[in-house]
PDB file of C-alpha atoms in Angstrom:
ATOM      1  CA  GLU A   1       0.107   0.038  -0.037  1.00  0.00           C
ATOM      2  CA  VAL A   2       1.436   3.328  -0.913  1.00  0.00           C
ATOM      3  CA  ARG A   3       1.788   5.766   1.925  1.00  0.00           C
ATOM      4  CA  LEU A   4       2.954   9.335   2.013  1.00  0.00           C
ATOM      5  CA  LEU A   5       3.400  11.110   5.239  1.00  0.00           C
ATOM      6  CA  GLU A   6       4.326  14.804   5.612  1.00  0.00           C
ATOM      7  CA  SER A   7       5.915  16.353   8.551  1.00  0.00           C
ATOM      8  CA  GLY A   8       7.747  19.482   9.748  1.00  0.00           C
ATOM      9  CA  GLY A   9       5.125  22.079   9.325  1.00  0.00           C
ATOM     10  CA  GLY A  10       4.607  24.778  11.939  1.00  0.00           C
ATOM     11  CA  LEU A  11       4.421  28.464  12.739  1.00  0.00           C
ATOM     12  CA  VAL A  12       7.282  30.730  11.638  1.00  0.00           C
ATOM     13  CA  GLN A  13       7.724  34.458  11.206  1.00  0.00           C
ATOM     14  CA  PRO A  14       8.058  36.246   7.791  1.00  0.00           C
ATOM     15  CA  GLY A  15      11.481  35.970   6.498  1.00  0.00           C
ATOM     16  CA  GLU A  16      12.363  32.735   8.275  1.00  0.00           C
ATOM     17  CA  SER A  17      13.100  29.311   6.908  1.00  0.00           C
ATOM     18  CA  LEU A  18      11.444  25.893   7.358  1.00  0.00           C
ATOM     19  CA  ARG A  19      11.924  22.427   5.915  1.00  0.00           C
ATOM     20  CA  VAL A  20       9.068  20.031   5.372  1.00  0.00           C
ATOM     21  CA  SER A  21       9.498  16.350   4.651  1.00  0.00           C
ATOM     22  CA  CYS A  22       7.594  13.535   3.203  1.00  0.00           C
ATOM     23  CA  GLY A  23       8.294   9.917   4.014  1.00  0.00           C
ATOM     24  CA  ALA A  24       7.123   7.386   1.354  1.00  0.00           C
ATOM     25  CA  SER A  25       6.600   3.667   1.485  1.00  0.00           C
ATOM     26  CA  GLY A  26       4.705   1.025  -0.476  1.00  0.00           C
ATOM     27  CA  PHE A  27       6.514   1.652  -3.815  1.00  0.00           C
ATOM     28  CA  THR A  28       9.876   2.020  -5.410  1.00  0.00           C
ATOM     29  CA  PHE A  29      10.541   5.675  -4.328  1.00  0.00           C
ATOM     30  CA  SER A  30      13.438   6.399  -6.771  1.00  0.00           C
ATOM     31  CA  GLY A  31      11.335   5.180  -9.782  1.00  0.00           C
ATOM     32  CA  TYR A  32       8.835   8.128  -9.571  1.00  0.00           C
ATOM     33  CA  GLY A  33       8.770  11.813  -9.827  1.00  0.00           C
ATOM     34  CA  MET A  34       7.294  13.582  -6.813  1.00  0.00           C
ATOM     35  CA  SER A  35       5.761  17.019  -6.412  1.00  0.00           C
ATOM     36  CA  TRP A  36       4.645  19.428  -3.680  1.00  0.00           C
ATOM     37  CA  VAL A  37       1.152  20.963  -3.953  1.00  0.00           C
ATOM     38  CA  ARG A  38      -0.193  23.537  -1.495  1.00  0.00           C
ATOM     39  CA  GLN A  39      -3.628  24.856  -0.522  1.00  0.00           C
ATOM     40  CA  ALA A  40      -3.877  28.199   1.145  1.00  0.00           C
ATOM     41  CA  PRO A  41      -6.797  28.780   3.584  1.00  0.00           C
ATOM     42  CA  GLY A  42     -10.020  29.102   1.557  1.00  0.00           C
ATOM     43  CA  LYS A  43      -8.206  28.723  -1.715  1.00  0.00           C
ATOM     44  CA  GLY A  44      -7.737  25.941  -4.296  1.00  0.00           C
ATOM     45  CA  LEU A  45      -4.852  23.609  -4.995  1.00  0.00           C
ATOM     46  CA  GLU A  46      -1.497  25.112  -6.273  1.00  0.00           C
ATOM     47  CA  TRP A  47       1.390  23.091  -7.685  1.00  0.00           C
ATOM     48  CA  VAL A  48       4.627  24.355  -6.063  1.00  0.00           C
ATOM     49  CA  SER A  49       7.546  22.087  -7.135  1.00  0.00           C
ATOM     50  CA  ALA A  50       8.531  18.827  -8.809  1.00  0.00           C
ATOM     51  CA  ILE A  51      11.506  16.486  -8.764  1.00  0.00           C
ATOM     52  CA  SER A  52      12.407  13.601 -11.095  1.00  0.00           C
ATOM     53  CA  GLY A  53      12.902  10.176  -9.834  1.00  0.00           C
ATOM     54  CA  GLY A  54      16.712  10.379  -9.785  1.00  0.00           C
ATOM     55  CA  GLY A  55      16.696  13.850  -8.466  1.00  0.00           C
ATOM     56  CA  GLY A  56      18.433  15.418 -11.503  1.00  0.00           C
ATOM     57  CA  GLY A  57      15.446  17.451 -12.715  1.00  0.00           C
ATOM     58  CA  THR A  58      13.761  20.041 -10.604  1.00  0.00           C
ATOM     59  CA  TYR A  59      10.887  22.408 -11.377  1.00  0.00           C
ATOM     60  CA  TYR A  60       9.340  25.323  -9.569  1.00  0.00           C
ATOM     61  CA  ALA A  61       6.275  27.631  -9.683  1.00  0.00           C
ATOM     62  CA  ASP A  62       7.212  31.253 -10.323  1.00  0.00           C
ATOM     63  CA  SER A  63       5.711  32.104  -6.949  1.00  0.00           C
ATOM     64  CA  VAL A  64       8.421  30.174  -5.162  1.00  0.00           C
ATOM     65  CA  LYS A  65      11.360  30.139  -7.533  1.00  0.00           C
ATOM     66  CA  GLY A  66      14.525  31.234  -5.860  1.00  0.00           C
ATOM     67  CA  ARG A  67      13.161  30.830  -2.449  1.00  0.00           C
ATOM     68  CA  PHE A  68      12.199  27.117  -2.265  1.00  0.00           C
ATOM     69  CA  THR A  69      14.336  24.095  -2.966  1.00  0.00           C
ATOM     70  CA  ILE A  70      13.048  20.528  -3.526  1.00  0.00           C
ATOM     71  CA  SER A  71      15.214  17.581  -2.985  1.00  0.00           C
ATOM     72  CA  ARG A  72      14.954  13.825  -2.236  1.00  0.00           C
ATOM     73  CA  ASP A  73      16.964  11.145  -0.408  1.00  0.00           C
ATOM     74  CA  ASN A  74      16.266   7.902  -2.302  1.00  0.00           C
ATOM     75  CA  SER A  75      18.214   5.908   0.200  1.00  0.00           C
ATOM     76  CA  ASN A  76      15.768   6.902   2.818  1.00  0.00           C
ATOM     77  CA  ASN A  77      12.672   7.230   0.686  1.00  0.00           C
ATOM     78  CA  THR A  78      12.204  10.811   1.730  1.00  0.00           C
ATOM     79  CA  LEU A  79      11.188  13.986  -0.106  1.00  0.00           C
ATOM     80  CA  TYR A  80      11.928  17.490   1.198  1.00  0.00           C
ATOM     81  CA  LEU A  81      11.068  21.082   0.560  1.00  0.00           C
ATOM     82  CA  GLN A  82      13.379  23.707   1.920  1.00  0.00           C
ATOM     83  CA  MET A  83      11.438  26.994   2.192  1.00  0.00           C
ATOM     84  CA  ASN A  84      13.436  30.169   2.720  1.00  0.00           C
ATOM     85  CA  SER A  85      12.374  33.830   2.929  1.00  0.00           C
ATOM     86  CA  LEU A  86       8.845  32.769   3.777  1.00  0.00           C
ATOM     87  CA  ARG A  87       5.982  35.214   3.356  1.00  0.00           C
ATOM     88  CA  ALA A  88       2.511  35.440   4.772  1.00  0.00           C
ATOM     89  CA  ASP A  89       1.142  34.157   1.364  1.00  0.00           C
ATOM     90  CA  ASP A  90       3.089  30.955   1.777  1.00  0.00           C
ATOM     91  CA  THR A  91       0.715  29.974   4.561  1.00  0.00           C
ATOM     92  CA  ALA A  92      -0.865  26.733   3.434  1.00  0.00           C
ATOM     93  CA  VAL A  93      -1.263  23.113   3.828  1.00  0.00           C
ATOM     94  CA  TYR A  94       1.572  21.453   1.889  1.00  0.00           C
ATOM     95  CA  TYR A  95       0.864  18.158   0.229  1.00  0.00           C
ATOM     96  CA  CYS A  96       3.412  15.731  -1.250  1.00  0.00           C
ATOM     97  CA  ALA A  97       2.149  13.861  -4.239  1.00  0.00           C
ATOM     98  CA  LYS A  98       3.518  10.846  -6.216  1.00  0.00           C
ATOM     99  CA  GLU A  99       3.466  11.083 -10.000  1.00  0.00           C
ATOM    100  CA  SER A 100       2.004   8.208 -11.859  1.00  0.00           C
ATOM    101  CA  SER A 101       3.976   5.927 -14.119  1.00  0.00           C
ATOM    102  CA  MET A 102       1.925   6.818 -17.180  1.00  0.00           C
ATOM    103  CA  VAL A 103       3.361   8.881 -20.121  1.00  0.00           C
ATOM    104  CA  GLN A 104       1.059  11.750 -19.014  1.00  0.00           C
ATOM    105  CA  THR A 105       1.659  13.007 -15.420  1.00  0.00           C
ATOM    106  CA  SER A 106      -0.906  12.771 -12.874  1.00  0.00           C
ATOM    107  CA  PHE A 107      -0.761  12.658  -9.092  1.00  0.00           C
ATOM    108  CA  ASP A 108      -2.002   9.221  -8.179  1.00  0.00           C
ATOM    109  CA  PHE A 109      -1.260   9.350  -4.382  1.00  0.00           C
ATOM    110  CA  TRP A 110      -1.168  12.216  -1.969  1.00  0.00           C
ATOM    111  CA  GLY A 111      -0.288  12.613   1.729  1.00  0.00           C
ATOM    112  CA  GLN A 112      -2.553  14.164   4.270  1.00  0.00           C
ATOM    113  CA  GLY A 113      -0.647  17.323   4.268  1.00  0.00           C
ATOM    114  CA  THR A 114       1.290  19.548   6.800  1.00  0.00           C
ATOM    115  CA  LEU A 115       0.233  22.960   7.819  1.00  0.00           C
ATOM    116  CA  VAL A 116       2.742  25.845   7.421  1.00  0.00           C
ATOM    117  CA  THR A 117       1.711  29.179   8.928  1.00  0.00           C
ATOM    118  CA  VAL A 118       3.804  32.342   8.248  1.00  0.00           C
ATOM    119  CA  SER A 119       2.806  34.969  10.806  1.00  0.00           C
ATOM    120  CA  SER A 120       4.397  37.540  13.112  1.00  0.00           C
TER     121      SER A 120
ATOM    122  CA  ASP B   1       1.334  29.494 -18.179  1.00  0.00           C
ATOM    123  CA  ILE B   2      -1.855  27.568 -19.100  1.00  0.00           C
ATOM    124  CA  GLN B   3      -4.933  28.861 -17.202  1.00  0.00           C
ATOM    125  CA  MET B   4      -7.580  26.334 -16.302  1.00  0.00           C
ATOM    126  CA  THR B   5     -11.101  27.622 -15.645  1.00  0.00           C
ATOM    127  CA  GLN B   6     -13.798  25.529 -14.077  1.00  0.00           C
ATOM    128  CA  SER B   7     -17.530  26.110 -13.986  1.00  0.00           C
ATOM    129  CA  PRO B   8     -19.583  26.379 -11.964  1.00  0.00           C
ATOM    130  CA  SER B   9     -17.644  27.406  -8.864  1.00  0.00           C
ATOM    131  CA  SER B  10     -20.249  25.595  -6.752  1.00  0.00           C
ATOM    132  CA  LEU B  11     -23.478  23.607  -7.221  1.00  0.00           C
ATOM    133  CA  SER B  12     -26.099  22.048  -5.056  1.00  0.00           C
ATOM    134  CA  ALA B  13     -27.422  18.489  -5.840  1.00  0.00           C
ATOM    135  CA  SER B  14     -29.488  15.900  -4.386  1.00  0.00           C
ATOM    136  CA  VAL B  15     -28.516  12.183  -3.921  1.00  0.00           C
ATOM    137  CA  GLY B  16     -29.126  10.494  -7.357  1.00  0.00           C
ATOM    138  CA  ASP B  17     -28.810  13.582  -9.411  1.00  0.00           C
ATOM    139  CA  ARG B  18     -26.558  13.783 -12.529  1.00  0.00           C
ATOM    140  CA  VAL B  19     -23.825  16.331 -12.220  1.00  0.00           C
ATOM    141  CA  THR B  20     -21.565  17.783 -14.830  1.00  0.00           C
ATOM    142  CA  ILE B  21     -18.690  20.010 -14.107  1.00  0.00           C
ATOM    143  CA  THR B  22     -16.789  21.838 -16.947  1.00  0.00           C
ATOM    144  CA  CYS B  23     -13.069  22.787 -17.281  1.00  0.00           C
ATOM    145  CA  ARG B  24     -11.653  25.019 -20.012  1.00  0.00           C
ATOM    146  CA  ALA B  25      -7.985  25.418 -20.801  1.00  0.00           C
ATOM    147  CA  SER B  26      -6.545  28.669 -22.204  1.00  0.00           C
ATOM    148  CA  GLN B  27      -4.862  26.735 -24.869  1.00  0.00           C
ATOM    149  CA  SER B  28      -5.106  23.294 -26.402  1.00  0.00           C
ATOM    150  CA  ILE B  29      -3.801  20.549 -24.017  1.00  0.00           C
ATOM    151  CA  SER B  30      -4.785  17.564 -26.152  1.00  0.00           C
ATOM    152  CA  ASN B  31      -6.050  15.053 -23.494  1.00  0.00           C
ATOM    153  CA  TYR B  32      -3.541  16.027 -20.761  1.00  0.00           C
ATOM    154  CA  LEU B  33      -6.190  16.588 -18.228  1.00  0.00           C
ATOM    155  CA  ASN B  34      -6.865  15.046 -14.804  1.00  0.00           C
ATOM    156  CA  TRP B  35      -9.669  15.396 -12.244  1.00  0.00           C
ATOM    157  CA  TYR B  36      -9.345  15.168  -8.502  1.00  0.00           C
ATOM    158  CA  GLN B  37     -11.731  14.947  -5.506  1.00  0.00           C
ATOM    159  CA  HIS B  38     -10.858  16.702  -2.337  1.00  0.00           C
ATOM    160  CA  LYS B  39     -12.615  16.525   1.048  1.00  0.00           C
ATOM    161  CA  PRO B  40     -11.689  18.822   3.944  1.00  0.00           C
ATOM    162  CA  GLY B  41      -8.880  17.347   6.024  1.00  0.00           C
ATOM    163  CA  LYS B  42      -8.292  14.556   3.605  1.00  0.00           C
ATOM    164  CA  ALA B  43      -5.679  13.875   0.886  1.00  0.00           C
ATOM    165  CA  PRO B  44      -6.882  14.763  -2.671  1.00  0.00           C
ATOM    166  CA  LYS B  45      -7.773  11.721  -4.641  1.00  0.00           C
ATOM    167  CA  LEU B  46      -7.189  11.124  -8.394  1.00  0.00           C
ATOM    168  CA  LEU B  47     -10.435  10.211 -10.210  1.00  0.00           C
ATOM    169  CA  ILE B  48      -9.665  10.578 -13.910  1.00  0.00           C
ATOM    170  CA  PHE B  49      -6.473  10.786 -15.869  1.00  0.00           C
ATOM    171  CA  ALA B  50      -5.789  11.523 -19.546  1.00  0.00           C
ATOM    172  CA  ALA B  51      -9.186  13.088 -19.762  1.00  0.00           C
ATOM    173  CA  SER B  52     -11.277  10.019 -19.762  1.00  0.00           C
ATOM    174  CA  SER B  53      -9.474   7.102 -18.059  1.00  0.00           C
ATOM    175  CA  LEU B  54     -10.899   6.072 -14.772  1.00  0.00           C
ATOM    176  CA  GLN B  55      -8.324   5.560 -12.021  1.00  0.00           C
ATOM    177  CA  SER B  56      -8.212   2.148 -10.420  1.00  0.00           C
ATOM    178  CA  GLY B  57     -10.734   1.758  -7.605  1.00  0.00           C
ATOM    179  CA  VAL B  58     -12.810   4.849  -8.609  1.00  0.00           C
ATOM    180  CA  PRO B  59     -16.630   4.020  -9.001  1.00  0.00           C
ATOM    181  CA  SER B  60     -17.870   3.872 -12.563  1.00  0.00           C
ATOM    182  CA  ARG B  61     -20.476   6.666 -11.907  1.00  0.00           C
ATOM    183  CA  PHE B  62     -17.541   9.010 -12.470  1.00  0.00           C
ATOM    184  CA  SER B  63     -16.606   9.762 -16.121  1.00  0.00           C
ATOM    185  CA  GLY B  64     -14.532  12.247 -18.096  1.00  0.00           C
ATOM    186  CA  ARG B  65     -14.659  13.577 -21.641  1.00  0.00           C
ATOM    187  CA  GLY B  66     -13.011  16.160 -23.765  1.00  0.00           C
ATOM    188  CA  SER B  67     -10.012  17.066 -25.712  1.00  0.00           C
ATOM    189  CA  GLY B  68      -8.227  20.225 -26.748  1.00  0.00           C
ATOM    190  CA  THR B  69      -9.493  23.019 -24.595  1.00  0.00           C
ATOM    191  CA  ASP B  70     -12.923  21.838 -23.274  1.00  0.00           C
ATOM    192  CA  PHE B  71     -13.464  18.939 -20.706  1.00  0.00           C
ATOM    193  CA  THR B  72     -16.210  17.699 -18.528  1.00  0.00           C
ATOM    194  CA  LEU B  73     -16.501  15.512 -15.381  1.00  0.00           C
ATOM    195  CA  THR B  74     -19.827  13.798 -14.966  1.00  0.00           C
ATOM    196  CA  LEU B  75     -21.194  12.113 -11.846  1.00  0.00           C
ATOM    197  CA  SER B  76     -24.080   9.925 -13.199  1.00  0.00           C
ATOM    198  CA  SER B  77     -25.824   9.507  -9.843  1.00  0.00           C
ATOM    199  CA  VAL B  78     -24.429  11.569  -7.002  1.00  0.00           C
ATOM    200  CA  GLN B  79     -23.933   9.605  -3.794  1.00  0.00           C
ATOM    201  CA  ALA B  80     -23.607  10.921  -0.271  1.00  0.00           C
ATOM    202  CA  GLU B  81     -19.848  10.315  -0.234  1.00  0.00           C
ATOM    203  CA  ASP B  82     -19.384  12.397  -3.432  1.00  0.00           C
ATOM    204  CA  PHE B  83     -20.089  15.760  -1.800  1.00  0.00           C
ATOM    205  CA  ALA B  84     -16.591  17.357  -2.023  1.00  0.00           C
ATOM    206  CA  THR B  85     -14.534  19.823  -4.037  1.00  0.00           C
ATOM    207  CA  TYR B  86     -13.472  18.793  -7.550  1.00  0.00           C
ATOM    208  CA  TYR B  87     -10.388  20.207  -9.348  1.00  0.00           C
ATOM    209  CA  CYS B  88      -9.083  19.719 -12.965  1.00  0.00           C
ATOM    210  CA  GLN B  89      -5.381  19.861 -13.612  1.00  0.00           C
ATOM    211  CA  GLN B  90      -3.406  20.081 -16.824  1.00  0.00           C
ATOM    212  CA  SER B  91      -0.168  18.060 -17.297  1.00  0.00           C
ATOM    213  CA  TYR B  92       0.524  19.353 -20.788  1.00  0.00           C
ATOM    214  CA  SER B  93       3.176  21.827 -19.831  1.00  0.00           C
ATOM    215  CA  ASN B  94       5.050  22.907 -16.803  1.00  0.00           C
ATOM    216  CA  PRO B  95       4.020  24.561 -14.552  1.00  0.00           C
ATOM    217  CA  TRP B  96       1.136  22.198 -13.830  1.00  0.00           C
ATOM    218  CA  THR B  97      -1.892  24.189 -13.105  1.00  0.00           C
ATOM    219  CA  PHE B  98      -5.227  23.517 -11.472  1.00  0.00           C
ATOM    220  CA  GLY B  99      -8.717  24.898 -12.055  1.00  0.00           C
ATOM    221  CA  GLN B 100     -10.102  26.848  -9.132  1.00  0.00           C
ATOM    222  CA  GLY B 101     -12.346  24.132  -7.979  1.00  0.00           C
ATOM    223  CA  THR B 102     -16.032  23.263  -7.960  1.00  0.00           C
ATOM    224  CA  GLN B 103     -17.730  22.580  -4.691  1.00  0.00           C
ATOM    225  CA  VAL B 104     -20.493  20.055  -4.771  1.00  0.00           C
ATOM    226  CA  GLU B 105     -22.896  20.535  -1.929  1.00  0.00           C
ATOM    227  CA  ILE B 106     -25.979  18.733  -0.705  1.00  0.00           C
ATOM    228  CA  LYS B 107     -29.244  20.368  -1.697  1.00  0.00           C
TER     229      LYS B 107
END
């Protein structure tokens, strides 16, 4: 059974940094691309960042480019999102999502999310 | 970036009703279109991929159609457990983008 479990969320002040993690099990982690998707309070889903299975390819939304860094540790089946220079509009539930094995990308499994609150 | 526009933003339905949600892309995306269901406090769930392919384990009352710029998600007979917010998402080009969501509420 595929399981994704996010952790590391919390309350931080504007300008501070935070790293959230996603532990994966139930599939060959290194064989799949992974993404982070967030949902701000009262808003819809927003794709944030993606990384290829081997970690060599990374992609970012313009809203976080230059501030966030996605990475993965395939030996420990863990996905990370390092968030620097956090702003109030980064407040959201952050979900990790597994990409499907199909030619066309879809997110076939998601975690329950971890809440990041940026406030003074 | 490709913009995804859903309509309506919300709708009310009774159990047993047929419900259709529309998603329009700002440019042609072939059939690179996915649909998700999201309930509060839960993980989003993939329903439909590649515009019309049913994800494993998803009830057959869910169906998707369309190509190019116009797509639909249909629930043939809404059940109590289907009340949720539904999102379309394009995977044609990065950045992947979602529609704003359609909230399906109980009438």
